[in-house]
JSON list of C-alpha atoms in Angstrom, two decimals:
[
{"chain": "A", "resi": 1, "resn": "GLN", "atom": "CA", "xyz": [24.73, 31.04, 3.22]},
{"chain": "A", "resi": 2, "resn": "VAL", "atom": "CA", "xyz": [21.57, 29.88, 1.47]},
{"chain": "A", "resi": 3, "resn": "GLN", "atom": "CA", "xyz": [18.89, 32.44, 0.72]},
{"chain": "A", "resi": 4, "resn": "LEU", "atom": "CA", "xyz": [15.34, 31.53, -0.21]},
{"chain": "A", "resi": 5, "resn": "VAL", "atom": "CA", "xyz": [12.94, 34.10, -1.60]},
{"chain": "A", "resi": 6, "resn": "GLU", "atom": "CA", "xyz": [9.29, 33.19, -2.14]},
{"chain": "A", "resi": 7, "resn": "SER", "atom": "CA", "xyz": [6.97, 34.96, -4.53]},
{"chain": "A", "resi": 8, "resn": "GLY", "atom": "CA", "xyz": [3.56, 34.48, -6.11]},
{"chain": "A", "resi": 9, "resn": "GLY", "atom": "CA", "xyz": [1.29, 34.79, -3.10]},
{"chain": "A", "resi": 10, "resn": "GLY", "atom": "CA", "xyz": [-1.84, 36.89, -3.15]},
{"chain": "A", "resi": 11, "resn": "LEU", "atom": "CA", "xyz": [-5.61, 37.00, -2.79]},
{"chain": "A", "resi": 12, "resn": "VAL", "atom": "CA", "xyz": [-7.71, 34.57, -4.80]},
{"chain": "A", "resi": 13, "resn": "GLN", "atom": "CA", "xyz": [-11.25, 33.23, -4.69]},
{"chain": "A", "resi": 14, "resn": "ALA", "atom": "CA", "xyz": [-12.20, 29.72, -3.69]},
{"chain": "A", "resi": 15, "resn": "GLY", "atom": "CA", "xyz": [-11.71, 27.26, -6.53]},
{"chain": "A", "resi": 16, "resn": "GLU", "atom": "CA", "xyz": [-8.99, 29.28, -8.21]},
{"chain": "A", "resi": 17, "resn": "SER", "atom": "CA", "xyz": [-5.32, 28.40, -8.66]},
{"chain": "A", "resi": 18, "resn": "LEU", "atom": "CA", "xyz": [-2.04, 30.02, -7.69]},
{"chain": "A", "resi": 19, "resn": "ARG", "atom": "CA", "xyz": [1.60, 29.16, -8.29]},
{"chain": "A", "resi": 20, "resn": "LEU", "atom": "CA", "xyz": [4.28, 29.99, -5.77]},
{"chain": "A", "resi": 21, "resn": "SER", "atom": "CA", "xyz": [7.94, 30.26, -6.64]},
{"chain": "A", "resi": 22, "resn": "CYS", "atom": "CA", "xyz": [11.01, 30.08, -4.44]},
{"chain": "A", "resi": 23, "resn": "ALA", "atom": "CA", "xyz": [14.35, 31.32, -5.72]},
{"chain": "A", "resi": 24, "resn": "PHE", "atom": "CA", "xyz": [17.41, 29.65, -4.17]},
{"chain": "A", "resi": 25, "resn": "SER", "atom": "CA", "xyz": [20.87, 31.19, -3.97]},
{"chain": "A", "resi": 26, "resn": "GLY", "atom": "CA", "xyz": [24.13, 30.83, -2.08]},
{"chain": "A", "resi": 27, "resn": "ARG", "atom": "CA", "xyz": [24.87, 27.15, -2.55]},
{"chain": "A", "resi": 28, "resn": "THR", "atom": "CA", "xyz": [24.47, 24.41, -5.14]},
{"chain": "A", "resi": 29, "resn": "PHE", "atom": "CA", "xyz": [20.74, 24.08, -5.61]},
{"chain": "A", "resi": 30, "resn": "ASP", "atom": "CA", "xyz": [20.66, 20.45, -6.68]},
{"chain": "A", "resi": 31, "resn": "SER", "atom": "CA", "xyz": [22.41, 19.41, -3.48]},
{"chain": "A", "resi": 32, "resn": "TYR", "atom": "CA", "xyz": [19.24, 20.17, -1.56]},
{"chain": "A", "resi": 33, "resn": "ALA", "atom": "CA", "xyz": [15.82, 18.69, -1.16]},
{"chain": "A", "resi": 34, "resn": "MET", "atom": "CA", "xyz": [13.24, 21.47, -1.25]},
{"chain": "A", "resi": 35, "resn": "GLY", "atom": "CA", "xyz": [10.00, 21.72, 0.64]},
{"chain": "A", "resi": 36, "resn": "TRP", "atom": "CA", "xyz": [6.96, 23.88, 1.24]},
{"chain": "A", "resi": 37, "resn": "PHE", "atom": "CA", "xyz": [5.29, 24.53, 4.58]},
{"chain": "A", "resi": 38, "resn": "ARG", "atom": "CA", "xyz": [2.46, 26.80, 5.65]},
{"chain": "A", "resi": 39, "resn": "GLN", "atom": "CA", "xyz": [1.26, 28.46, 8.81]},
{"chain": "A", "resi": 40, "resn": "ALA", "atom": "CA", "xyz": [-2.31, 29.60, 9.30]},
{"chain": "A", "resi": 41, "resn": "PRO", "atom": "CA", "xyz": [-3.23, 32.18, 11.96]},
{"chain": "A", "resi": 42, "resn": "GLY", "atom": "CA", "xyz": [-3.15, 30.62, 15.40]},
{"chain": "A", "resi": 43, "resn": "LYS", "atom": "CA", "xyz": [-1.82, 27.31, 14.15]},
{"chain": "A", "resi": 44, "resn": "ASP", "atom": "CA", "xyz": [1.55, 25.57, 14.03]},
{"chain": "A", "resi": 45, "resn": "ARG", "atom": "CA", "xyz": [3.62, 25.51, 10.88]},
{"chain": "A", "resi": 46, "resn": "GLU", "atom": "CA", "xyz": [2.53, 22.58, 8.74]},
{"chain": "A", "resi": 47, "resn": "PHE", "atom": "CA", "xyz": [4.48, 20.51, 6.21]},
{"chain": "A", "resi": 48, "resn": "ILE", "atom": "CA", "xyz": [2.92, 20.47, 2.73]},
{"chain": "A", "resi": 49, "resn": "ALA", "atom": "CA", "xyz": [5.28, 18.99, 0.16]},
{"chain": "A", "resi": 50, "resn": "VAL", "atom": "CA", "xyz": [8.87, 17.98, -0.47]},
{"chain": "A", "resi": 51, "resn": "ILE", "atom": "CA", "xyz": [10.86, 17.18, -3.60]},
{"chain": "A", "resi": 52, "resn": "ASN", "atom": "CA", "xyz": [14.22, 15.50, -3.84]},
{"chain": "A", "resi": 53, "resn": "TRP", "atom": "CA", "xyz": [17.26, 16.95, -5.59]},
{"chain": "A", "resi": 54, "resn": "SER", "atom": "CA", "xyz": [16.45, 15.48, -9.00]},
{"chain": "A", "resi": 55, "resn": "GLY", "atom": "CA", "xyz": [12.72, 16.20, -8.94]},
{"chain": "A", "resi": 56, "resn": "PHE", "atom": "CA", "xyz": [11.78, 12.57, -9.45]},
{"chain": "A", "resi": 57, "resn": "GLN", "atom": "CA", "xyz": [10.69, 11.91, -5.88]},
{"chain": "A", "resi": 58, "resn": "LYS", "atom": "CA", "xyz": [7.95, 13.88, -4.17]},
{"chain": "A", "resi": 59, "resn": "TYR", "atom": "CA", "xyz": [5.84, 13.55, -1.08]},
{"chain": "A", "resi": 60, "resn": "TYR", "atom": "CA", "xyz": [2.73, 15.44, 0.01]},
{"chain": "A", "resi": 61, "resn": "SER", "atom": "CA", "xyz": [0.68, 15.91, 3.12]},
{"chain": "A", "resi": 62, "resn": "ASP", "atom": "CA", "xyz": [-2.79, 14.43, 2.99]},
{"chain": "A", "resi": 63, "resn": "SER", "atom": "CA", "xyz": [-4.29, 17.91, 3.24]},
{"chain": "A", "resi": 64, "resn": "VAL", "atom": "CA", "xyz": [-2.99, 18.93, -0.21]},
{"chain": "A", "resi": 65, "resn": "LYS", "atom": "CA", "xyz": [-2.45, 15.65, -2.03]},
{"chain": "A", "resi": 66, "resn": "GLY", "atom": "CA", "xyz": [-4.20, 15.71, -5.40]},
{"chain": "A", "resi": 67, "resn": "ARG", "atom": "CA", "xyz": [-4.60, 19.50, -5.39]},
{"chain": "A", "resi": 68, "resn": "PHE", "atom": "CA", "xyz": [-1.04, 20.83, -5.03]},
{"chain": "A", "resi": 69, "resn": "ALA", "atom": "CA", "xyz": [2.03, 19.92, -7.06]},
{"chain": "A", "resi": 70, "resn": "ILE", "atom": "CA", "xyz": [5.66, 20.62, -6.22]},
{"chain": "A", "resi": 71, "resn": "SER", "atom": "CA", "xyz": [8.27, 20.88, -8.96]},
{"chain": "A", "resi": 72, "resn": "ARG", "atom": "CA", "xyz": [11.75, 22.27, -9.45]},
{"chain": "A", "resi": 73, "resn": "ASP", "atom": "CA", "xyz": [13.89, 23.66, -12.22]},
{"chain": "A", "resi": 74, "resn": "ASN", "atom": "CA", "xyz": [17.53, 23.00, -11.41]},
{"chain": "A", "resi": 75, "resn": "ALA", "atom": "CA", "xyz": [18.64, 25.21, -14.30]},
{"chain": "A", "resi": 76, "resn": "LYS", "atom": "CA", "xyz": [16.85, 28.16, -12.69]},
{"chain": "A", "resi": 77, "resn": "ASP", "atom": "CA", "xyz": [17.55, 27.28, -9.03]},
{"chain": "A", "resi": 78, "resn": "THR", "atom": "CA", "xyz": [13.83, 27.54, -8.37]},
{"chain": "A", "resi": 79, "resn": "VAL", "atom": "CA", "xyz": [11.18, 25.39, -6.76]},
{"chain": "A", "resi": 80, "resn": "TYR", "atom": "CA", "xyz": [7.47, 25.81, -7.43]},
{"chain": "A", "resi": 81, "resn": "LEU", "atom": "CA", "xyz": [4.20, 24.98, -5.75]},
{"chain": "A", "resi": 82, "resn": "GLN", "atom": "CA", "xyz": [1.19, 24.79, -8.03]},
{"chain": "A", "resi": 83, "resn": "MET", "atom": "CA", "xyz": [-1.96, 25.11, -5.95]},
{"chain": "A", "resi": 84, "resn": "ASN", "atom": "CA", "xyz": [-5.31, 24.18, -7.47]},
{"chain": "A", "resi": 85, "resn": "SER", "atom": "CA", "xyz": [-8.86, 24.09, -6.15]},
{"chain": "A", "resi": 86, "resn": "LEU", "atom": "CA", "xyz": [-7.98, 26.48, -3.37]},
{"chain": "A", "resi": 87, "resn": "SER", "atom": "CA", "xyz": [-10.31, 26.88, -0.41]},
{"chain": "A", "resi": 88, "resn": "PRO", "atom": "CA", "xyz": [-10.39, 29.31, 2.52]},
{"chain": "A", "resi": 89, "resn": "ALA", "atom": "CA", "xyz": [-8.75, 26.55, 4.62]},
{"chain": "A", "resi": 90, "resn": "ASP", "atom": "CA", "xyz": [-5.62, 27.03, 2.51]},
{"chain": "A", "resi": 91, "resn": "THR", "atom": "CA", "xyz": [-5.22, 30.60, 3.74]},
{"chain": "A", "resi": 92, "resn": "ALA", "atom": "CA", "xyz": [-1.79, 30.84, 5.36]},
{"chain": "A", "resi": 93, "resn": "ILE", "atom": "CA", "xyz": [1.72, 32.14, 5.06]},
{"chain": "A", "resi": 94, "resn": "TYR", "atom": "CA", "xyz": [3.60, 29.74, 2.79]},
{"chain": "A", "resi": 95, "resn": "TYR", "atom": "CA", "xyz": [7.27, 29.07, 3.43]},
{"chain": "A", "resi": 96, "resn": "CYS", "atom": "CA", "xyz": [9.92, 27.52, 1.24]},
{"chain": "A", "resi": 97, "resn": "ALA", "atom": "CA", "xyz": [12.57, 25.35, 2.91]},
{"chain": "A", "resi": 98, "resn": "ALA", "atom": "CA", "xyz": [15.80, 23.62, 1.96]},
{"chain": "A", "resi": 99, "resn": "LYS", "atom": "CA", "xyz": [17.48, 20.61, 3.48]},
{"chain": "A", "resi": 100, "resn": "ILE", "atom": "CA", "xyz": [20.49, 18.44, 2.71]},
{"chain": "A", "resi": 101, "resn": "GLY", "atom": "CA", "xyz": [19.19, 14.92, 2.38]},
{"chain": "A", "resi": 102, "resn": "TYR", "atom": "CA", "xyz": [15.84, 13.44, 1.48]},
{"chain": "A", "resi": 103, "resn": "ARG", "atom": "CA", "xyz": [13.91, 10.56, 3.01]},
{"chain": "A", "resi": 104, "resn": "ARG", "atom": "CA", "xyz": [11.49, 8.80, 0.71]},
{"chain": "A", "resi": 105, "resn": "GLU", "atom": "CA", "xyz": [7.81, 8.94, 1.56]},
{"chain": "A", "resi": 106, "resn": "GLN", "atom": "CA", "xyz": [8.38, 11.15, 4.60]},
{"chain": "A", "resi": 107, "resn": "PRO", "atom": "CA", "xyz": [7.77, 14.81, 5.35]},
{"chain": "A", "resi": 108, "resn": "MET", "atom": "CA", "xyz": [10.71, 17.16, 5.43]},
{"chain": "A", "resi": 109, "resn": "SER", "atom": "CA", "xyz": [11.80, 17.65, 9.02]},
{"chain": "A", "resi": 110, "resn": "ALA", "atom": "CA", "xyz": [14.12, 20.24, 10.54]},
{"chain": "A", "resi": 111, "resn": "PRO", "atom": "CA", "xyz": [14.98, 22.17, 7.37]},
{"chain": "A", "resi": 112, "resn": "ASP", "atom": "CA", "xyz": [18.41, 23.72, 7.18]},
{"chain": "A", "resi": 113, "resn": "TYR", "atom": "CA", "xyz": [17.07, 26.97, 5.71]},
{"chain": "A", "resi": 114, "resn": "TRP", "atom": "CA", "xyz": [13.78, 28.87, 5.53]},
{"chain": "A", "resi": 115, "resn": "GLY", "atom": "CA", "xyz": [12.43, 31.59, 3.32]},
{"chain": "A", "resi": 116, "resn": "GLN", "atom": "CA", "xyz": [10.64, 34.62, 4.68]},
{"chain": "A", "resi": 117, "resn": "GLY", "atom": "CA", "xyz": [7.21, 33.45, 3.57]},
{"chain": "A", "resi": 118, "resn": "THR", "atom": "CA", "xyz": [4.51, 34.69, 1.22]},
{"chain": "A", "resi": 119, "resn": "GLN", "atom": "CA", "xyz": [0.88, 35.28, 2.14]},
{"chain": "A", "resi": 120, "resn": "VAL", "atom": "CA", "xyz": [-1.87, 33.34, 0.41]},
{"chain": "A", "resi": 121, "resn": "THR", "atom": "CA", "xyz": [-5.43, 34.37, 1.14]},
{"chain": "A", "resi": 122, "resn": "VAL", "atom": "CA", "xyz": [-8.42, 32.51, -0.28]},
{"chain": "A", "resi": 123, "resn": "SER", "atom": "CA", "xyz": [-11.80, 34.19, -0.07]},
{"chain": "A", "resi": 124, "resn": "SER", "atom": "CA", "xyz": [-15.09, 32.28, -0.09]}
]
């Protein structure tokens, strides 16, 4: 069974940066595409970014493109989300997800596994 554990969330001010981490265990990490989603209060969960098994292919939602960067370290079984130029609109619970298979230039859909989430709060 795959386990995903996010870390790195917290409270920051607008304009600041934050890096989230997601530790993967239970299966072979580089068999999975990894993604990040977020859910703001009162809103549906939203796709943010996905990276393929090798790390060479990535895809972002328009809402974060140019500000956020997804990366992975297959030696550490960890995926990261570097978030820059944060605004209060980025306040949400951020979830890591894993899925067998990757479709180029498309959001991750129906992940096989989810993490428990980490809270990110951006004050104005």
